[in-house]
Amino acid sequence: MRRRQVLLSACALLSMPAFGSAAAPAHIEENLPQARLAGKGTYTWFGLAIYEAELWVGDKGYRADLPFVLDLRYARKLDGVKIAEASAEQMEKIGAGTAAQRARWLANMKTIFPDVKEGTRISGVFVPGGGARFYLDGKALASVPDPAFARAFFGIWLDPATSARALRAALLNDAGAR
């Protein structure tokens, strides 16, 4: 019986699509032609799933000077102001920006991030040298033309100093150039 379960598990793994084989949603493809899924993972807090994150990259893979998209699908209802505050707190933890910059960024994020419910998607597009664009369920939400903000914001997940190291590793799973 045990051997059969192992065999079935192995077959299930072999039939799973590989990272990069999923089709990108239209708003991601629009911002990142030939986008491919580099990795995904779930962010949890005290055992509760908060969101599933996906990192989409272009054919040159992930690098801090190339465009990419981070897509978050929320697993529960959250207040937009709390999302902004948690983001600012994480930016501080990775050492991004000055206190004055983080205060400005927090004020801006409070106006951008809406309240979310289970299934809501917020996608962030990293625009090298141009800042960030955000989408709510595939529709344009806001643009922030501040490259320092964009580096700090996406650093929450992708900076080596992130507090979510396992999620970072999952996101960067297949992020190399092809």
XYZ file of C-alpha atoms in Angstrom:
178
model
C 0.000 0.000 0.000
C 2.770 2.460 0.935
C 4.596 1.770 -2.354
C 1.422 2.560 -4.308
C 1.023 5.915 -2.485
C 4.629 6.856 -3.274
C 4.141 5.882 -6.913
C 0.915 7.902 -7.167
C 2.634 10.895 -5.565
C 5.512 10.655 -8.034
C 3.074 10.468 -10.963
C 1.215 13.506 -9.662
C 4.465 15.469 -9.451
C 5.441 14.500 -12.995
C 2.091 15.673 -14.345
C 2.304 19.079 -12.637
C 3.148 22.002 -14.930
C 6.660 23.318 -14.437
C 7.280 26.862 -13.316
C 7.197 29.143 -16.308
C 4.666 27.058 -18.234
C 1.575 28.849 -16.893
C 0.059 31.533 -19.090
C 0.427 35.015 -17.657
C -2.723 37.047 -17.001
C -3.276 39.799 -19.603
C -2.178 42.705 -17.386
C 1.076 40.894 -16.614
C 1.763 40.028 -20.247
C 1.034 43.649 -21.184
C 3.731 44.884 -18.785
C 6.136 41.988 -19.258
C 6.005 40.433 -22.732
C 6.871 36.724 -22.749
C 6.342 36.603 -18.994
C 6.977 33.319 -17.264
C 6.268 32.200 -13.733
C 9.572 31.995 -11.848
C 8.184 30.827 -8.535
C 5.377 31.018 -6.049
C 4.773 30.528 -2.389
C 2.418 31.267 0.463
C 3.023 33.875 3.135
C 1.744 32.789 6.515
C 1.551 34.582 9.840
C 1.297 32.424 12.961
C 0.130 29.546 10.783
C -2.578 31.529 8.953
C -2.266 31.893 5.178
C -2.262 35.605 4.331
C -1.585 35.486 0.583
C -0.085 33.459 -2.215
C 2.694 35.258 -4.078
C 3.857 34.669 -7.644
C 6.935 36.157 -9.293
C 6.729 36.668 -13.051
C 9.917 37.417 -15.007
C 10.933 37.939 -18.631
C 13.247 35.772 -20.733
C 16.354 37.236 -19.051
C 15.077 36.089 -15.648
C 15.158 38.023 -12.397
C 17.650 40.810 -11.853
C 17.180 44.030 -9.918
C 17.629 46.042 -13.138
C 15.004 44.159 -15.178
C 11.211 44.414 -15.110
C 9.218 41.807 -13.205
C 5.768 41.403 -11.691
C 4.907 40.284 -8.171
C 1.312 39.071 -7.947
C -0.363 38.582 -4.544
C -3.654 36.686 -4.177
C -5.058 37.299 -0.709
C -6.375 34.411 1.348
C -8.378 36.558 3.763
C -9.978 39.919 4.353
C -7.461 42.655 5.241
C -7.662 46.391 5.737
C -5.753 48.419 3.113
C -4.270 50.736 5.731
C -2.931 47.694 7.614
C -1.381 46.394 4.374
C 0.341 49.773 3.903
C 1.557 49.850 7.516
C 2.901 46.291 7.342
C 4.675 47.164 4.072
C 6.334 50.225 5.613
C 7.386 48.156 8.626
C 8.990 45.538 6.388
C 10.770 48.253 4.373
C 12.283 49.498 7.615
C 13.331 45.960 8.601
C 15.318 45.529 5.375
C 16.915 48.947 5.895
C 15.293 50.613 2.882
C 15.099 54.395 2.662
C 15.326 57.032 5.323
C 12.726 57.611 8.018
C 11.420 60.599 6.006
C 11.176 58.532 2.804
C 9.353 55.715 4.587
C 6.888 58.211 6.070
C 6.145 59.557 2.555
C 5.887 56.051 1.167
C 3.512 55.024 3.939
C 1.249 58.012 3.294
C 1.200 57.151 -0.411
C 0.567 53.430 0.148
C -2.369 54.261 2.435
C -4.015 55.991 -0.542
C -3.171 53.169 -2.966
C -3.914 49.879 -1.246
C -7.594 49.024 -0.908
C -9.228 46.739 1.595
C -9.018 43.188 0.251
C -11.012 40.008 0.686
C -10.290 36.375 -0.052
C -9.347 36.020 -3.732
C -8.435 39.689 -4.321
C -5.286 40.101 -6.398
C -2.866 42.991 -6.212
C -0.081 42.910 -8.787
C 2.984 45.110 -8.589
C 5.059 45.798 -11.690
C 8.698 46.775 -11.173
C 9.688 49.328 -13.824
C 13.492 49.735 -13.745
C 14.337 53.409 -13.296
C 10.647 54.278 -13.467
C 9.106 53.069 -10.209
C 6.152 50.749 -9.817
C 2.669 50.188 -11.222
C -0.076 48.433 -9.309
C -3.120 46.501 -10.513
C -6.185 45.390 -8.601
C -7.693 42.210 -10.037
C -6.054 43.001 -13.387
C -7.217 46.628 -13.589
C -4.865 49.613 -13.250
C -4.788 50.861 -9.663
C -1.886 53.330 -9.321
C 1.585 54.279 -10.503
C 4.406 55.405 -8.247
C 7.172 57.016 -10.331
C 9.777 56.694 -7.563
C 12.581 54.186 -8.230
C 13.678 54.204 -4.559
C 10.138 53.318 -3.469
C 9.975 50.505 -6.034
C 13.271 48.984 -4.858
C 12.154 49.228 -1.217
C 8.663 47.872 -1.870
C 9.739 44.822 -3.861
C 12.614 44.321 -1.444
C 10.002 43.279 1.115
C 9.929 39.940 -0.734
C 13.119 39.866 -2.798
C 15.853 41.546 -0.745
C 18.242 39.037 0.887
C 17.429 40.717 4.238
C 13.694 39.935 3.948
C 12.025 38.454 7.011
C 10.232 35.996 4.668
C 13.315 34.073 3.514
C 11.471 30.858 2.635
C 8.993 32.799 0.495
C 11.869 34.625 -1.215
C 13.496 31.285 -2.040
C 10.209 29.942 -3.434
C 9.674 33.050 -5.574
C 13.200 32.877 -6.999
C 12.955 29.102 -7.571
C 13.221 29.292 -11.378
C 14.156 32.951 -11.825
C 17.339 32.479 -13.863
C 17.755 33.539 -17.476
C 16.600 31.146 -20.187
